[in-house]
Tab-separated table of C-alpha atoms in Angstrom:
chain	number	residue	atom	x	y	z
A	1	UNK	CA	-43.284	-33.132	-159.142
A	2	UNK	CA	-47.029	-32.830	-158.378
A	3	UNK	CA	-49.537	-31.864	-161.033
A	4	UNK	CA	-50.363	-28.191	-161.520
A	5	UNK	CA	-53.064	-27.011	-159.150
A	6	UNK	CA	-54.697	-24.068	-157.415
A	7	UNK	CA	-55.330	-24.426	-153.677
A	8	UNK	CA	-57.565	-22.174	-151.603
A	9	UNK	CA	-57.012	-22.188	-147.858
A	10	UNK	CA	-59.347	-20.554	-145.355
A	11	UNK	CA	-58.218	-18.468	-142.379
A	12	UNK	CA	-59.302	-19.522	-138.924
A	13	UNK	CA	-57.818	-19.644	-135.442
A	14	UNK	CA	-57.804	-23.138	-133.904
A	15	UNK	CA	-57.436	-23.712	-130.166
A	16	UNK	CA	-57.041	-27.427	-129.421
A	17	UNK	CA	-56.626	-29.493	-126.259
A	18	UNK	CA	-58.319	-30.824	-123.135
A	19	UNK	CA	-59.678	-27.993	-121.004
A	20	UNK	CA	-59.843	-25.536	-123.905
A	21	UNK	CA	-63.456	-24.704	-123.005
A	22	UNK	CA	-61.977	-22.492	-120.277
A	23	UNK	CA	-60.441	-20.320	-122.999
A	24	UNK	CA	-63.704	-19.460	-124.763
A	25	UNK	CA	-64.330	-16.189	-122.910
A	26	UNK	CA	-60.799	-15.002	-123.632
A	27	UNK	CA	-61.136	-15.953	-127.303
A	28	UNK	CA	-64.407	-14.014	-127.508
A	29	UNK	CA	-62.577	-10.986	-126.149
A	30	UNK	CA	-59.811	-11.454	-128.758
A	31	UNK	CA	-62.472	-11.319	-131.461
A	32	UNK	CA	-63.609	-7.956	-130.128
A	33	UNK	CA	-67.098	-9.237	-129.362
A	34	UNK	CA	-68.876	-7.375	-126.579
A	35	UNK	CA	-72.330	-9.009	-126.794
A	36	UNK	CA	-72.241	-12.723	-127.604
A	37	UNK	CA	-75.295	-14.787	-128.460
A	38	UNK	CA	-74.753	-18.334	-127.181
A	39	UNK	CA	-76.229	-21.212	-129.214
A	40	UNK	CA	-76.042	-24.703	-127.739
A	41	UNK	CA	-77.633	-28.133	-127.866
A	42	UNK	CA	-79.421	-29.646	-124.896
A	43	UNK	CA	-76.842	-32.422	-124.539
A	44	UNK	CA	-74.166	-29.899	-123.525
A	45	UNK	CA	-76.324	-27.681	-121.337
A	46	UNK	CA	-73.921	-27.840	-118.375
A	47	UNK	CA	-70.976	-26.766	-120.530
A	48	UNK	CA	-73.092	-23.974	-122.004
A	49	UNK	CA	-73.909	-22.815	-118.481
A	50	UNK	CA	-70.192	-22.575	-117.733
A	51	UNK	CA	-69.574	-20.564	-120.902
A	52	UNK	CA	-72.449	-18.237	-120.060
A	53	UNK	CA	-70.974	-17.557	-116.626
A	54	UNK	CA	-67.475	-17.094	-118.021
A	55	UNK	CA	-68.682	-14.568	-120.600
A	56	UNK	CA	-69.976	-12.322	-117.833
A	57	UNK	CA	-70.947	-8.910	-119.223
A	58	UNK	CA	-70.245	-10.156	-122.744
A	59	UNK	CA	-73.193	-12.591	-122.575
A	60	UNK	CA	-76.156	-11.212	-124.537
A	61	UNK	CA	-78.600	-14.113	-124.805
A	62	UNK	CA	-78.984	-17.809	-125.479
A	63	UNK	CA	-80.679	-20.290	-127.827
A	64	UNK	CA	-80.890	-23.882	-126.588
A	65	UNK	CA	-83.084	-25.518	-129.224
A	66	UNK	CA	-81.657	-26.486	-132.611
A	67	UNK	CA	-82.734	-28.897	-135.329
A	68	UNK	CA	-80.979	-30.821	-138.082
A	69	UNK	CA	-80.846	-29.311	-141.567
A	70	UNK	CA	-81.589	-25.790	-140.161
A	71	UNK	CA	-85.308	-25.297	-140.935
A	72	UNK	CA	-86.020	-21.829	-142.301
A	73	UNK	CA	-88.397	-20.928	-139.461
A	74	UNK	CA	-85.660	-21.695	-136.887
A	75	UNK	CA	-83.163	-19.641	-138.865
A	76	UNK	CA	-85.526	-16.670	-139.012
A	77	UNK	CA	-86.251	-16.926	-135.283
A	78	UNK	CA	-82.525	-17.061	-134.483
A	79	UNK	CA	-81.841	-13.975	-136.614
A	80	UNK	CA	-84.631	-12.150	-134.817
A	81	UNK	CA	-83.166	-13.182	-131.455
A	82	UNK	CA	-79.719	-11.907	-132.434
A	83	UNK	CA	-81.201	-8.546	-133.398
A	84	UNK	CA	-83.324	-8.406	-130.258
A	85	UNK	CA	-80.366	-8.836	-127.889
A	86	UNK	CA	-78.028	-6.640	-129.934
A	87	UNK	CA	-75.522	-9.426	-130.521
A	88	UNK	CA	-72.251	-8.556	-132.232
A	89	UNK	CA	-70.927	-12.125	-132.204
A	90	UNK	CA	-72.005	-15.743	-131.770
A	91	UNK	CA	-70.680	-18.628	-129.704
A	92	UNK	CA	-71.914	-21.977	-131.058
A	93	UNK	CA	-71.448	-24.935	-128.708
A	94	UNK	CA	-72.524	-28.395	-129.839
A	95	UNK	CA	-72.789	-30.421	-133.019
A	96	UNK	CA	-73.332	-29.479	-136.628
A	97	UNK	CA	-76.897	-28.317	-136.014
A	98	UNK	CA	-75.820	-25.679	-133.479
A	99	UNK	CA	-73.028	-24.444	-135.716
A	100	UNK	CA	-75.381	-24.535	-138.696
A	101	UNK	CA	-77.845	-22.268	-136.914
A	102	UNK	CA	-75.028	-19.851	-136.070
A	103	UNK	CA	-74.100	-19.826	-139.751
A	104	UNK	CA	-77.697	-18.996	-140.679
A	105	UNK	CA	-77.423	-15.854	-138.563
A	106	UNK	CA	-73.987	-14.946	-139.903
A	107	UNK	CA	-75.164	-15.396	-143.483
A	108	UNK	CA	-77.396	-12.329	-143.251
A	109	UNK	CA	-75.560	-10.347	-140.553
A	110	UNK	CA	-71.849	-11.239	-140.999
A	111	UNK	CA	-71.550	-11.626	-137.202
A	112	UNK	CA	-68.312	-13.444	-136.257
A	113	UNK	CA	-68.693	-17.020	-135.014
A	114	UNK	CA	-66.669	-18.805	-132.358
A	115	UNK	CA	-67.412	-22.521	-132.682
A	116	UNK	CA	-66.958	-25.168	-129.988
A	117	UNK	CA	-67.767	-28.483	-131.714
A	118	UNK	CA	-68.731	-31.482	-129.600
A	119	UNK	CA	-69.275	-33.915	-132.480
A	120	UNK	CA	-67.288	-34.647	-135.624
A	121	UNK	CA	-69.393	-32.897	-138.264
A	122	UNK	CA	-66.537	-30.618	-139.339
A	123	UNK	CA	-68.860	-27.718	-140.135
A	124	UNK	CA	-66.755	-25.468	-137.937
A	125	UNK	CA	-63.950	-25.486	-140.530
A	126	UNK	CA	-66.018	-24.665	-143.609
A	127	UNK	CA	-67.703	-21.639	-145.204
A	128	UNK	CA	-70.587	-23.911	-146.246
A	129	UNK	CA	-74.099	-23.150	-144.996
A	130	UNK	CA	-77.352	-25.088	-145.358
A	131	UNK	CA	-81.020	-24.340	-144.849
A	132	UNK	CA	-84.222	-26.326	-145.382
A	133	UNK	CA	-87.626	-25.064	-146.533
A	134	UNK	CA	-90.586	-26.947	-147.999
A	135	UNK	CA	-88.695	-30.237	-148.097
A	136	UNK	CA	-85.732	-28.819	-150.010
A	137	UNK	CA	-82.304	-28.276	-148.512
A	138	UNK	CA	-80.376	-25.395	-150.040
A	139	UNK	CA	-76.640	-25.097	-149.503
A	140	UNK	CA	-74.108	-22.464	-150.435
A	141	UNK	CA	-70.674	-21.082	-149.691
A	142	UNK	CA	-69.998	-17.711	-148.107
A	143	UNK	CA	-66.934	-16.575	-146.177
A	144	UNK	CA	-69.244	-14.687	-143.803
A	145	UNK	CA	-70.285	-17.992	-142.192
A	146	UNK	CA	-66.765	-19.389	-141.691
A	147	UNK	CA	-66.116	-19.434	-137.925
A	148	UNK	CA	-63.305	-17.048	-137.017
A	149	UNK	CA	-62.179	-19.180	-134.080
A	150	UNK	CA	-62.636	-22.890	-133.370
A	151	UNK	CA	-62.113	-24.302	-129.881
A	152	UNK	CA	-61.627	-28.072	-129.739
A	153	UNK	CA	-61.911	-29.590	-126.267
A	154	UNK	CA	-61.918	-33.429	-126.351
A	155	UNK	CA	-63.311	-33.519	-122.802
A	156	UNK	CA	-66.658	-32.242	-124.111
A	157	UNK	CA	-67.153	-35.338	-126.272
A	158	UNK	CA	-66.350	-37.935	-123.609
A	159	UNK	CA	-70.043	-38.449	-122.859
A	160	UNK	CA	-71.102	-38.600	-126.500
A	161	UNK	CA	-72.900	-41.970	-126.894
A	162	UNK	CA	-71.191	-44.553	-129.084
A	163	UNK	CA	-74.087	-44.557	-131.548
A	164	UNK	CA	-73.822	-40.811	-132.117
A	165	UNK	CA	-70.024	-40.962	-132.110
A	166	UNK	CA	-69.893	-43.573	-134.850
A	167	UNK	CA	-72.477	-41.830	-137.022
A	168	UNK	CA	-70.684	-38.511	-136.674
A	169	UNK	CA	-67.378	-40.129	-137.650
A	170	UNK	CA	-69.079	-41.523	-140.770
A	171	UNK	CA	-70.034	-37.947	-141.639
A	172	UNK	CA	-66.421	-36.805	-141.211
A	173	UNK	CA	-65.105	-39.689	-143.304
A	174	UNK	CA	-67.464	-38.638	-146.091
A	175	UNK	CA	-65.867	-35.180	-146.054
A	176	UNK	CA	-62.416	-36.718	-146.420
A	177	UNK	CA	-63.249	-39.190	-149.149
A	178	UNK	CA	-65.228	-36.858	-151.385
A	179	UNK	CA	-62.566	-34.151	-151.054
A	180	UNK	CA	-60.250	-36.276	-153.226
A	181	UNK	CA	-62.308	-36.336	-156.420
A	182	UNK	CA	-64.124	-33.004	-156.733
A	183	UNK	CA	-63.063	-30.589	-159.508
A	184	UNK	CA	-61.300	-28.401	-156.919
A	185	UNK	CA	-59.402	-31.264	-155.261
A	186	UNK	CA	-55.626	-30.863	-155.200
A	187	UNK	CA	-52.572	-32.532	-153.587
A	188	UNK	CA	-52.964	-30.444	-150.423
A	189	UNK	CA	-56.607	-31.349	-149.854
A	190	UNK	CA	-55.729	-34.951	-150.694
A	191	UNK	CA	-53.028	-35.317	-148.075
A	192	UNK	CA	-55.223	-33.495	-145.544
A	193	UNK	CA	-58.051	-35.934	-146.284
A	194	UNK	CA	-55.778	-38.965	-145.991
A	195	UNK	CA	-54.464	-37.851	-142.596
A	196	UNK	CA	-58.047	-37.195	-141.544
A	197	UNK	CA	-59.083	-40.747	-142.457
A	198	UNK	CA	-56.126	-42.211	-140.570
A	199	UNK	CA	-56.927	-40.271	-137.414
A	200	UNK	CA	-60.669	-40.922	-137.632
A	201	UNK	CA	-60.237	-44.677	-138.065
A	202	UNK	CA	-57.722	-44.907	-135.231
A	203	UNK	CA	-59.888	-42.807	-132.937
A	204	UNK	CA	-63.110	-44.647	-133.734
A	205	UNK	CA	-61.688	-48.111	-133.112
A	206	UNK	CA	-60.174	-46.945	-129.818
A	207	UNK	CA	-63.454	-45.357	-128.705
A	208	UNK	CA	-65.311	-48.577	-129.501
A	209	UNK	CA	-63.018	-50.274	-126.975
A	210	UNK	CA	-63.274	-47.474	-124.412
A	211	UNK	CA	-65.842	-44.725	-124.864
A	212	UNK	CA	-64.046	-42.533	-122.314
A	213	UNK	CA	-60.601	-42.707	-123.951
A	214	UNK	CA	-59.561	-39.042	-123.997
A	215	UNK	CA	-56.713	-39.573	-126.476
A	216	UNK	CA	-59.097	-41.293	-128.861
A	217	UNK	CA	-61.611	-38.461	-128.551
A	218	UNK	CA	-58.803	-36.043	-129.339
A	219	UNK	CA	-57.899	-38.057	-132.442
A	220	UNK	CA	-61.509	-37.876	-133.582
A	221	UNK	CA	-61.713	-34.103	-133.165
A	222	UNK	CA	-58.371	-33.709	-134.934
A	223	UNK	CA	-59.559	-35.902	-137.801
A	224	UNK	CA	-62.876	-34.085	-138.007
A	225	UNK	CA	-61.088	-30.747	-138.224
A	226	UNK	CA	-58.920	-32.037	-141.066
A	227	UNK	CA	-61.998	-33.441	-142.787
A	228	UNK	CA	-63.736	-30.085	-142.609
A	229	UNK	CA	-60.634	-28.321	-143.916
A	230	UNK	CA	-60.378	-30.678	-146.879
A	231	UNK	CA	-64.057	-30.232	-147.697
A	232	UNK	CA	-63.798	-26.443	-147.373
A	233	UNK	CA	-61.089	-26.298	-150.041
A	234	UNK	CA	-62.219	-29.095	-152.353
A	235	UNK	CA	-65.965	-28.485	-152.168
A	236	UNK	CA	-68.672	-31.116	-152.446
A	237	UNK	CA	-69.907	-33.386	-155.195
A	238	UNK	CA	-72.343	-36.175	-155.940
A	239	UNK	CA	-72.218	-37.761	-152.498
A	240	UNK	CA	-73.013	-34.701	-150.421
A	241	UNK	CA	-75.623	-33.468	-152.870
A	242	UNK	CA	-77.428	-36.807	-152.707
A	243	UNK	CA	-77.326	-36.768	-148.900
A	244	UNK	CA	-78.661	-33.194	-148.784
A	245	UNK	CA	-81.510	-34.185	-151.089
A	246	UNK	CA	-82.392	-37.219	-148.977
A	247	UNK	CA	-82.180	-35.255	-145.725
A	248	UNK	CA	-84.158	-32.259	-146.918
A	249	UNK	CA	-86.850	-34.122	-148.841
A	250	UNK	CA	-87.401	-37.134	-146.566
A	251	UNK	CA	-86.128	-35.964	-143.168
A	252	UNK	CA	-83.402	-38.602	-142.929
A	253	UNK	CA	-80.749	-38.157	-140.218
A	254	UNK	CA	-77.745	-36.409	-141.728
A	255	UNK	CA	-74.808	-38.445	-140.425
A	256	UNK	CA	-76.420	-41.870	-140.829
A	257	UNK	CA	-77.403	-41.029	-144.401
A	258	UNK	CA	-73.733	-40.433	-145.171
A	259	UNK	CA	-72.865	-43.914	-143.887
A	260	UNK	CA	-75.480	-45.583	-146.082
A	261	UNK	CA	-74.622	-43.698	-149.277
A	262	UNK	CA	-70.840	-43.168	-149.099
A	263	UNK	CA	-69.633	-46.731	-149.880
A	264	UNK	CA	-71.689	-46.817	-153.082
A	265	UNK	CA	-70.632	-43.397	-154.363
A	266	UNK	CA	-67.050	-44.355	-153.470
A	267	UNK	CA	-67.267	-47.532	-155.543
A	268	UNK	CA	-68.302	-45.386	-158.512
A	269	UNK	CA	-65.906	-42.453	-158.138
A	270	UNK	CA	-62.759	-43.554	-156.288
A	271	UNK	CA	-61.179	-45.393	-159.266
A	272	UNK	CA	-60.874	-42.024	-161.054
A	273	UNK	CA	-58.295	-40.886	-158.465
A	274	UNK	CA	-56.031	-43.940	-158.121
A	275	UNK	CA	-53.318	-42.240	-156.061
A	276	UNK	CA	-55.804	-40.875	-153.543
A	277	UNK	CA	-57.675	-44.184	-153.503
A	278	UNK	CA	-54.493	-46.089	-152.646
A	279	UNK	CA	-53.557	-43.594	-149.942
A	280	UNK	CA	-57.023	-43.662	-148.399
A	281	UNK	CA	-57.007	-47.461	-148.433
A	282	UNK	CA	-53.665	-47.465	-146.607
A	283	UNK	CA	-55.021	-45.014	-144.031
A	284	UNK	CA	-58.144	-47.142	-143.582
A	285	UNK	CA	-56.067	-50.356	-143.598
A	286	UNK	CA	-58.195	-52.015	-146.257
A	287	UNK	CA	-57.679	-53.501	-149.716
A	288	UNK	CA	-60.728	-51.764	-151.171
A	289	UNK	CA	-61.939	-48.316	-150.157
A	290	UNK	CA	-65.685	-48.756	-150.736
A	291	UNK	CA	-66.066	-52.105	-148.975
A	292	UNK	CA	-63.583	-51.000	-146.305
A	293	UNK	CA	-65.772	-48.033	-145.425
A	294	UNK	CA	-68.829	-50.283	-145.341
A	295	UNK	CA	-67.066	-52.750	-143.028
A	296	UNK	CA	-65.891	-49.990	-140.668
A	297	UNK	CA	-69.414	-48.593	-140.415
A	298	UNK	CA	-70.776	-52.088	-139.763
A	299	UNK	CA	-68.167	-52.715	-137.063
A	300	UNK	CA	-69.112	-49.412	-135.416
A	301	UNK	CA	-72.834	-50.194	-135.537
A	302	UNK	CA	-73.739	-47.384	-137.932
A	303	UNK	CA	-76.777	-48.143	-140.142
A	304	UNK	CA	-75.644	-48.947	-143.669
A	305	UNK	CA	-79.042	-48.989	-145.381
A	306	UNK	CA	-81.436	-46.155	-146.185
A	307	UNK	CA	-84.274	-48.579	-145.545
A	308	UNK	CA	-83.297	-48.814	-141.872
A	309	UNK	CA	-83.476	-45.004	-141.704
A	310	UNK	CA	-87.103	-45.024	-142.826
A	311	UNK	CA	-86.772	-44.455	-146.589
A	312	UNK	CA	-89.076	-46.540	-148.773
A	313	UNK	CA	-87.955	-48.221	-151.972
A	314	UNK	CA	-90.242	-45.948	-153.997
A	315	UNK	CA	-88.767	-42.879	-152.314
A	316	UNK	CA	-85.277	-44.072	-153.291
A	317	UNK	CA	-86.428	-44.307	-156.915
A	318	UNK	CA	-88.146	-40.922	-156.693
A	319	UNK	CA	-84.975	-39.377	-155.277
A	320	UNK	CA	-82.943	-40.724	-158.196
A	321	UNK	CA	-85.404	-39.271	-160.683
A	322	UNK	CA	-85.519	-35.948	-158.862
A	323	UNK	CA	-81.750	-35.719	-158.645
A	324	UNK	CA	-81.236	-36.632	-162.290
A	325	UNK	CA	-83.749	-33.990	-163.357
A	326	UNK	CA	-81.798	-31.310	-161.485
A	327	UNK	CA	-78.734	-31.876	-163.639
A	328	UNK	CA	-75.995	-34.156	-162.372
A	329	UNK	CA	-72.312	-33.309	-162.549
A	330	UNK	CA	-69.919	-36.023	-161.454
A	331	UNK	CA	-66.395	-37.178	-162.151
A	332	UNK	CA	-67.996	-40.283	-163.720
A	333	UNK	CA	-71.010	-39.452	-165.928
A	334	UNK	CA	-74.150	-40.779	-164.253
A	335	UNK	CA	-77.739	-40.873	-165.466
A	336	UNK	CA	-81.077	-41.728	-163.859
A	337	UNK	CA	-80.762	-45.537	-164.243
A	338	UNK	CA	-77.294	-45.467	-162.692
A	339	UNK	CA	-78.495	-43.188	-159.878
A	340	UNK	CA	-81.415	-45.529	-159.267
A	341	UNK	CA	-79.068	-48.503	-159.081
A	342	UNK	CA	-76.806	-46.646	-156.661
A	343	UNK	CA	-79.604	-45.500	-154.357
A	344	UNK	CA	-81.313	-48.902	-154.366
A	345	UNK	CA	-78.024	-50.500	-153.326
A	346	UNK	CA	-77.777	-47.919	-150.510
A	347	UNK	CA	-81.441	-48.520	-149.668
A	348	UNK	CA	-80.997	-52.270	-149.294
A	349	UNK	CA	-77.651	-51.946	-147.524
A	350	UNK	CA	-75.659	-54.150	-149.900
A	351	UNK	CA	-71.936	-54.442	-149.242
A	352	UNK	CA	-70.288	-52.977	-152.344
A	353	UNK	CA	-67.970	-55.301	-154.263
A	354	UNK	CA	-64.504	-54.132	-155.231
A	355	UNK	CA	-64.887	-51.572	-158.004
A	356	UNK	CA	-63.595	-51.761	-161.519
A	357	UNK	CA	-63.287	-48.398	-163.224
A	358	UNK	CA	-65.858	-48.032	-165.994
A	359	UNK	CA	-64.960	-44.679	-167.458
A	360	UNK	CA	-62.104	-42.592	-168.784
A	361	UNK	CA	-59.457	-41.099	-166.555
A	362	UNK	CA	-58.394	-44.036	-164.388
A	363	UNK	CA	-54.852	-42.835	-164.749
A	364	UNK	CA	-55.824	-39.176	-164.643
A	365	UNK	CA	-55.758	-36.697	-161.793
A	366	UNK	CA	-54.008	-38.095	-158.757
A	367	UNK	CA	-51.866	-40.653	-160.589
A	368	UNK	CA	-48.713	-38.561	-160.607
A	369	UNK	CA	-45.992	-38.527	-157.986
A	370	UNK	CA	-45.690	-36.063	-155.145
A	371	UNK	CA	-42.711	-33.928	-154.264
A	372	UNK	CA	-41.320	-35.002	-150.898
């Protein structure tokens, strides 16, 4: 019998499969949207053109420029654009930045979002929003920003460069791994996260062999969707909060920052959830979760040091001090010296050694059996 738990699932309609982009206009109609604002990234301009044509009279306007971390001025401009064109719904086509901008509009207007993700950020499956102002990234949760419909078309990601693919997969893996140790984690989010890791690893290794492998791209989108679902239910913790601080304060690229930080947070936290740790290791086909993640990122060519992303050693120390001062909650108690040690290891890009649990609870949540 599993441990007692409370699980929160989020409603969304998922349309998955090659060629699903052709169904966007029909899905917009199902949502009852008559004037759709289209948000897209420049890398998928041709696909956005097709969606615009397919929308016909339901097309209200378009935004083609987005930025990481959703700067407040871009969010305000997008809200003004939505009001100007009389939009009653949003179609977001692209990566996490495009979907994030759509969420910024929905946060204040409650306009329904149809998301068409082309990377593996997983934002399309979560009610989590983020916004950056004056070097600080603020995040929150609101059901108004949860996309009502998600259209996954693996064909759209076939041209995604390997460098961006691998970094985006690192982001998705971070969603899976952290979803196993947050206070809201439960057996359902755990098994979702484990399946996500399995699919993401399998898809990434296949894409490294053949960038145009459609089945592999489908596995990656499937895994990213599971990762987002797990994160949506379990919430975020130390890892994501550190990455949001580093991205907002120092302008570091979001996905690559995850790859540099995740192995070190995993070494600290994963021993507190031994069942999940063992399952994730099996899915990743490794003997140790933290070093296994590091090795996969290295194999895929994802940067594994904050230094290579432009962070200075002093900034890493400043970030630890700033984070500690904000009040740190974590499954393993952590203070400023420990945060400094963690961030300096991520800064230098050290391969984490196999972890030994240093706190109470090694046989706690996650150690019990599961009903089959």
